[in-house]
Coordinates of C-alpha atoms and ligand atoms in Angstrom, one line a residue:
M1 CA 15.0 -23.8 -5.6
T2 CA 11.7 -23.3 -3.8
A3 CA 11.3 -19.8 -2.5
R4 CA 10.4 -19.0 1.1
L5 CA 7.0 -17.4 1.4
I6 CA 7.0 -13.9 3.0
S7 CA 3.8 -13.9 4.9
G8 CA 2.2 -10.5 4.9
E9 CA -0.1 -11.7 7.7
V10 CA 2.8 -12.5 10.0
V11 CA 4.5 -9.1 9.3
A12 CA 1.2 -7.3 9.7
S13 CA 0.4 -8.9 13.0
R14 CA 3.8 -7.9 14.4
I15 CA 3.3 -4.3 13.4
K16 CA -0.2 -4.3 14.7
E17 CA 1.1 -5.4 18.2
E18 CA 3.7 -2.6 18.1
V19 CA 1.0 -0.1 17.1
K20 CA -1.2 -1.3 19.9
G21 CA 1.5 -0.7 22.5
E22 CA 2.2 2.8 21.1
V23 CA -1.4 3.8 21.1
E24 CA -1.7 2.7 24.8
S25 CA 1.5 4.6 25.8
L26 CA 0.2 7.8 24.0
R27 CA -3.1 7.3 25.9
Q28 CA -1.3 7.2 29.2
R29 CA 0.3 10.5 28.3
G30 CA -3.2 11.9 27.6
K31 CA -3.1 11.8 23.8
E32 CA -5.8 10.0 21.8
V33 CA -5.0 8.6 18.3
H34 CA -8.1 9.6 16.3
L35 CA -8.5 9.0 12.6
A36 CA -11.1 10.9 10.6
A37 CA -12.1 9.2 7.3
V38 CA -13.9 11.4 4.8
Q39 CA -16.0 10.1 2.0
V40 CA -18.2 11.9 -0.5
G41 CA -21.5 10.1 -1.0
E42 CA -22.3 6.5 0.0
N43 CA -20.3 4.0 -2.1
P44 CA -21.3 0.3 -1.8
S45 CA -18.0 -0.8 -3.2
S46 CA -16.1 0.9 -0.3
E47 CA -18.4 -0.4 2.5
V48 CA -16.5 -3.6 3.2
Y49 CA -13.2 -1.7 3.1
L50 CA -14.5 1.0 5.5
R51 CA -15.9 -1.6 7.9
S52 CA -12.5 -3.5 8.0
Q53 CA -10.6 -0.2 8.5
S54 CA -12.9 0.7 11.4
R55 CA -12.6 -2.7 13.0
L56 CA -8.8 -2.7 12.7
C57 CA -8.6 0.7 14.4
E58 CA -10.9 -0.5 17.2
E59 CA -8.6 -3.6 17.7
V60 CA -5.5 -1.4 18.3
G61 CA -7.4 1.3 20.3
I62 CA -7.5 4.0 17.6
K63 CA -10.7 6.1 17.5
Y64 CA -12.2 6.1 14.0
T65 CA -14.8 8.5 12.8
L66 CA -16.4 8.2 9.3
H67 CA -17.5 11.6 7.9
T68 CA -19.9 11.0 4.9
L69 CA -20.6 14.2 3.0
P70 CA -23.5 14.5 0.5
G71 CA -22.8 13.0 -2.9
D72 CA -23.1 16.4 -4.6
T73 CA -20.4 18.0 -2.5
G74 CA -18.0 20.0 -4.7
E75 CA -14.2 20.3 -4.5
E76 CA -14.3 23.7 -2.7
A77 CA -16.7 22.4 0.0
L78 CA -14.7 19.2 0.5
V79 CA -11.5 21.2 0.9
A80 CA -13.3 23.5 3.4
Y81 CA -14.4 20.4 5.3
V82 CA -10.9 18.9 5.4
E83 CA -9.6 22.3 6.6
G84 CA -12.1 22.1 9.5
L85 CA -10.6 18.7 10.4
N86 CA -7.1 20.1 10.1
K87 CA -8.0 22.6 12.8
D88 CA -9.8 20.2 15.0
P89 CA -7.4 19.3 17.9
R90 CA -9.3 16.1 18.6
V91 CA -8.4 14.7 15.2
S92 CA -4.9 13.4 14.7
G93 CA -5.1 11.9 11.2
I94 CA -7.2 12.3 8.1
I95 CA -8.0 9.7 5.4
L96 CA -9.6 10.7 2.1
Q97 CA -11.7 7.7 0.9
M98 CA -11.5 7.0 -2.9
P99 CA -13.2 7.2 -5.3
L100 CA -14.2 10.8 -5.2
P101 CA -17.0 12.0 -7.5
K102 CA -16.1 13.1 -11.0
G103 CA -14.9 16.7 -11.2
I104 CA -13.1 16.6 -7.8
D105 CA -9.3 16.7 -8.2
A106 CA -8.2 14.1 -5.6
H107 CA -4.6 15.4 -5.6
E108 CA -5.8 18.9 -4.7
V109 CA -7.9 17.7 -1.8
Q110 CA -5.1 15.4 -0.6
S111 CA -2.8 18.4 -0.6
S112 CA -5.2 20.3 1.6
I113 CA -4.7 17.9 4.4
T114 CA -2.2 19.4 6.8
P115 CA 1.1 17.5 6.6
Q116 CA 1.0 16.4 10.3
K117 CA -2.4 14.7 9.7
D118 CA -1.6 13.2 6.3
V119 CA -1.7 9.5 7.3
E120 CA -1.7 8.3 3.7
G121 CA 1.6 10.2 3.1
M122 CA 0.3 11.5 -0.2
N123 CA 0.4 15.2 0.0
L124 CA 3.2 17.4 -1.4
A125 CA 5.0 18.1 1.9
S126 CA 5.1 14.3 2.7
M127 CA 6.4 13.6 -0.7
G128 CA 9.0 16.3 -0.4
Q129 CA 10.2 14.9 2.9
L130 CA 10.6 11.6 1.2
V131 CA 13.1 13.1 -1.2
Y132 CA 15.1 14.6 1.7
G133 CA 15.1 11.2 3.4
K134 CA 13.1 12.6 6.3
A135 CA 9.7 11.1 5.7
R136 CA 7.7 10.4 8.9
L137 CA 4.5 9.7 6.9
A138 CA 5.1 7.9 3.6
P139 CA 2.6 6.1 1.3
C140 CA 1.5 2.9 3.0
T141 CA 2.0 0.5 0.1
A142 CA 5.5 1.7 -0.4
T143 CA 6.4 1.4 3.3
A144 CA 4.7 -2.0 3.4
S145 CA 6.9 -3.2 0.5
V146 CA 10.0 -2.0 2.3
E147 CA 8.9 -3.7 5.6
L148 CA 8.4 -7.0 3.7
I149 CA 11.9 -6.7 2.1
K150 CA 13.4 -6.0 5.6
S151 CA 11.5 -9.0 7.1
T152 CA 13.6 -11.4 5.0
G153 CA 16.7 -10.3 6.9
I154 CA 18.7 -9.9 3.7
E155 CA 21.4 -7.1 3.5
V156 CA 19.9 -4.4 1.4
R157 CA 22.9 -2.1 1.2
G158 CA 24.5 -2.2 -2.3
K159 CA 21.8 -4.5 -3.8
E160 CA 20.3 -4.1 -7.3
L161 CA 16.7 -3.2 -6.8
V162 CA 14.4 -3.2 -9.8
I163 CA 10.9 -1.7 -9.4
V164 CA 8.4 -2.2 -12.2
G165 CA 5.9 0.6 -12.1
R166 CA 6.5 4.3 -11.4
S167 CA 3.3 5.5 -9.7
A168 CA 3.4 8.1 -7.0
I169 CA 1.9 5.7 -4.4
V170 CA 4.2 2.7 -5.0
G171 CA 7.1 2.8 -7.5
K172 CA 8.6 6.2 -6.9
P173 CA 8.4 6.1 -3.1
V174 CA 9.8 2.6 -2.9
A175 CA 12.8 3.8 -5.0
L176 CA 13.3 6.7 -2.6
L177 CA 12.9 4.7 0.6
M178 CA 15.2 2.0 -0.6
L179 CA 17.8 4.5 -1.8
D180 CA 18.0 5.7 1.8
L181 CA 18.8 2.1 2.7
S182 CA 21.6 2.3 0.1
A183 CA 20.1 -0.1 -2.4
T184 CA 20.6 0.8 -6.1
P185 CA 17.2 1.3 -7.6
T186 CA 16.1 1.1 -11.3
V187 CA 12.5 2.1 -12.0
C188 CA 10.9 0.5 -15.1
H189 CA 7.7 1.6 -16.9
T190 CA 5.8 1.3 -20.2
Q191 CA 8.6 3.0 -22.1
T192 CA 11.4 0.8 -20.7
R193 CA 13.0 -0.8 -23.7
D194 CA 13.9 -4.2 -22.4
L195 CA 12.0 -5.0 -19.2
A196 CA 13.5 -8.5 -18.8
F197 CA 17.0 -7.2 -19.2
H198 CA 16.4 -5.1 -16.0
T199 CA 14.4 -7.6 -14.0
R200 CA 17.0 -10.3 -14.6
R201 CA 19.6 -8.1 -12.9
A202 CA 17.5 -7.6 -9.8
D203 CA 18.6 -8.9 -6.4
I204 CA 15.3 -7.4 -5.2
L205 CA 12.3 -7.1 -7.5
V206 CA 9.3 -5.0 -6.7
V207 CA 6.4 -5.3 -9.2
A208 CA 3.5 -2.8 -9.1
V209 CA 1.9 -2.7 -12.5
G210 CA -1.6 -4.2 -12.4
K211 CA -1.1 -6.7 -15.2
P212 CA -1.4 -10.4 -14.2
G213 CA 1.6 -12.5 -15.2
I214 CA 3.7 -9.6 -16.6
I215 CA 6.7 -11.1 -14.7
K216 CA 7.5 -14.7 -15.7
A217 CA 10.0 -17.0 -14.0
D218 CA 12.6 -16.5 -16.7
M219 CA 12.6 -12.8 -16.0
I220 CA 13.8 -13.3 -12.4
K221 CA 17.4 -13.7 -11.2
P222 CA 17.8 -17.0 -9.3
G223 CA 17.8 -16.2 -5.6
A224 CA 16.1 -12.8 -5.9
V225 CA 13.6 -11.4 -3.4
V226 CA 10.3 -10.8 -5.1
I227 CA 7.7 -8.4 -3.8
D228 CA 4.4 -8.6 -5.8
V229 CA 2.3 -5.5 -5.2
G230 CA -0.2 -6.1 -8.0
I231 CA -3.8 -7.0 -7.3
N232 CA -5.8 -8.4 -10.3
R233 CA -9.1 -10.2 -10.5
V234 CA -8.9 -13.0 -13.1
P235 CA -11.2 -15.9 -14.1
E236 CA -10.5 -19.1 -12.3
Y237 CA -9.7 -22.4 -14.2
D238 CA -9.0 -25.9 -12.8
A239 CA -5.8 -28.0 -13.5
Q240 CA -7.4 -29.2 -16.8
G241 CA -8.0 -25.7 -18.0
T242 CA -11.8 -25.9 -17.4
P243 CA -13.5 -22.8 -16.0
V244 CA -14.4 -23.1 -12.4
L245 CA -18.1 -22.2 -11.9
D246 CA -20.0 -21.0 -8.8
K247 CA -23.4 -22.4 -7.6
K248 CA -25.2 -20.2 -10.1
G249 CA -23.1 -21.4 -13.0
K250 CA -21.1 -18.2 -13.3
Q251 CA -17.3 -18.4 -13.7
K252 CA -15.5 -17.8 -10.5
M253 CA -12.9 -15.1 -10.2
K254 CA -9.8 -15.1 -8.1
T255 CA -7.2 -12.5 -7.0
V256 CA -3.6 -12.8 -8.4
G257 CA -0.6 -10.5 -8.5
D258 CA 1.5 -9.3 -11.4
V259 CA 4.1 -12.2 -11.0
D260 CA 3.6 -15.7 -12.3
F261 CA 3.7 -17.1 -8.8
E262 CA 4.0 -20.8 -9.6
G263 CA 7.0 -20.3 -11.9
A264 CA 8.6 -17.5 -9.8
K265 CA 8.6 -19.5 -6.6
E266 CA 11.0 -22.0 -8.2
V267 CA 13.5 -19.3 -9.0
A268 CA 13.3 -16.7 -6.2
S269 CA 14.7 -17.0 -2.7
F270 CA 11.7 -15.2 -1.1
I271 CA 8.4 -14.2 -2.6
T272 CA 5.2 -12.5 -1.4
P273 CA 1.9 -14.3 -2.2
V274 CA -1.2 -12.5 -3.5
P275 CA -3.4 -12.3 -1.6
G276 CA -1.7 -12.3 1.8
G277 CA 1.5 -10.4 1.0
V278 CA 1.6 -6.7 0.5
G279 CA -2.1 -6.1 1.1
P280 CA -2.3 -6.9 4.9
V281 CA 0.9 -4.9 5.6
T282 CA -0.4 -1.9 3.7
T283 CA -3.5 -1.8 5.9
V284 CA -1.5 -1.8 9.1
M285 CA 1.0 0.8 7.8
L286 CA -2.0 3.2 7.9
L287 CA -2.3 2.5 11.6
K288 CA 1.4 3.0 12.1
N289 CA 1.1 6.4 10.2
A290 CA -1.9 7.3 12.4
V291 CA 0.3 6.8 15.5
E292 CA 3.1 8.8 13.9
S293 CA 0.7 11.7 13.1
A294 CA -0.6 11.7 16.7
K295 CA 3.0 12.1 17.9
M296 CA 3.5 15.0 15.5
Ligands
NDP1 P1 -0.6 2.7 -11.7 O1 -1.6 2.3 -12.8 O2 -0.7 4.0 -11.2 O3 0.9 2.4 -12.3 C1 1.2 1.3 -13.0 C2 2.6 1.4 -13.5 O4 2.9 0.2 -14.2 C3 2.9 2.6 -14.4 O5 4.0 3.3 -14.0 C4 3.0 2.0 -15.7 O6 3.9 2.7 -16.6 C5 3.6 0.6 -15.4 N1 3.3 -0.4 -16.5 C6 2.2 -0.7 -17.0 N2 2.3 -1.6 -18.0 C7 3.6 -1.9 -18.0 C8 4.4 -2.7 -18.8 N3 3.9 -3.5 -19.8 N4 5.8 -2.7 -18.6 C9 6.3 -2.0 -17.6 N5 5.6 -1.1 -16.9 C10 4.3 -1.1 -17.0 O7 -0.8 1.6 -10.6 P2 -0.5 1.6 -9.0 O8 0.9 1.8 -8.8 O9 -1.5 2.4 -8.4 O10 -0.8 0.0 -8.7 C11 -0.1 -1.0 -9.3 C12 -0.7 -2.3 -8.9 O11 -0.6 -2.4 -7.5 C13 -2.2 -2.5 -9.1 O12 -2.5 -3.8 -9.4 C14 -2.9 -2.1 -7.8 O13 -4.1 -2.7 -7.7 C15 -1.8 -2.7 -6.9 N6 -1.9 -2.0 -5.6 C16 -1.9 -2.8 -4.5 C17 -1.9 -2.3 -3.2 C18 -1.8 -3.2 -2.0 O14 -2.1 -2.8 -0.9 N7 -1.4 -4.4 -2.2 C19 -2.0 -0.8 -3.0 C20 -1.9 -0.1 -4.2 C21 -1.9 -0.6 -5.5 P3 3.6 4.1 -17.1 O15 3.9 5.1 -16.0 O16 4.6 4.3 -18.2 O17 2.2 4.2 -17.6

């Protein structure tokens, strides 16, 4: 079998159009969708990401304001700043840019964002609503994974879902969201005794670990839907196993997921590529959450 590719770009572009329409209809009712992104200190590694976030917002009509606080801002001052944005009626959603300087507890700051403006779906109230099956704002990577599963058109109800990875931003919320769709989730982690035993039972397999090739073809049930969340940078080799070099003679790096894609695509029925799978959908789920928070 050769799996059908689930294109994150296609799913993302559909969601983007929906978001654009909603932003416009909110505008007609006098409500502006306005995202405030907060970063502490300038961080060259975040620059590309911030630029693309801002461009994407512009494309769908969302106002985007970047607030850069001095690099020596402490936790108390950062929380006070966030609380100011919580009270600002012009701001409908708040994003906290990572990484934060050492000594600042990201979880604490995240939880100081008022639940109605928590577009990343990461604070305690949002997580609690997830447990009650009432999440309006859930973590973007988790909702992106669910959107990609839904895009295959398969019946989710009653299916065996195996998730590898139990983080608060991916594994756990995917389990809760899919439980609400009546799938039967199992969540695996480093202490799981026989990982392959579980993954081979999966009708739907979601992998969010951060270890390239941890899921091999023989760990996948024939016909399964495979969602590869992992993002890993690895050295590039050609077909003969020779390192691929750049113009300066340095070995090139490439981005891969957690699943051995070449092997897995011969076994699965649907599979997400990396890059081009979960990533682009995660980005637009943030815009979708921004619209949701403006409605709230
Ligand atoms: P975390 O490091 O928070 O969690 C990784 C999870 O994998 C942990 O639960 C860990 O178990 C589990 N794990 C590690 N090794 C094994 C193993 N050998 N067998 C079974 N389970 C294992 O990562 P994140 O959830 O934040 O991210 C996971 C991956 O997804 C990363 O590659 C990240 O870059 C990517 N990602 C991609 C996004 C996207 O938009 N596409 C967004 C967010 C993340 P334990 O809890 O026991 O330690």
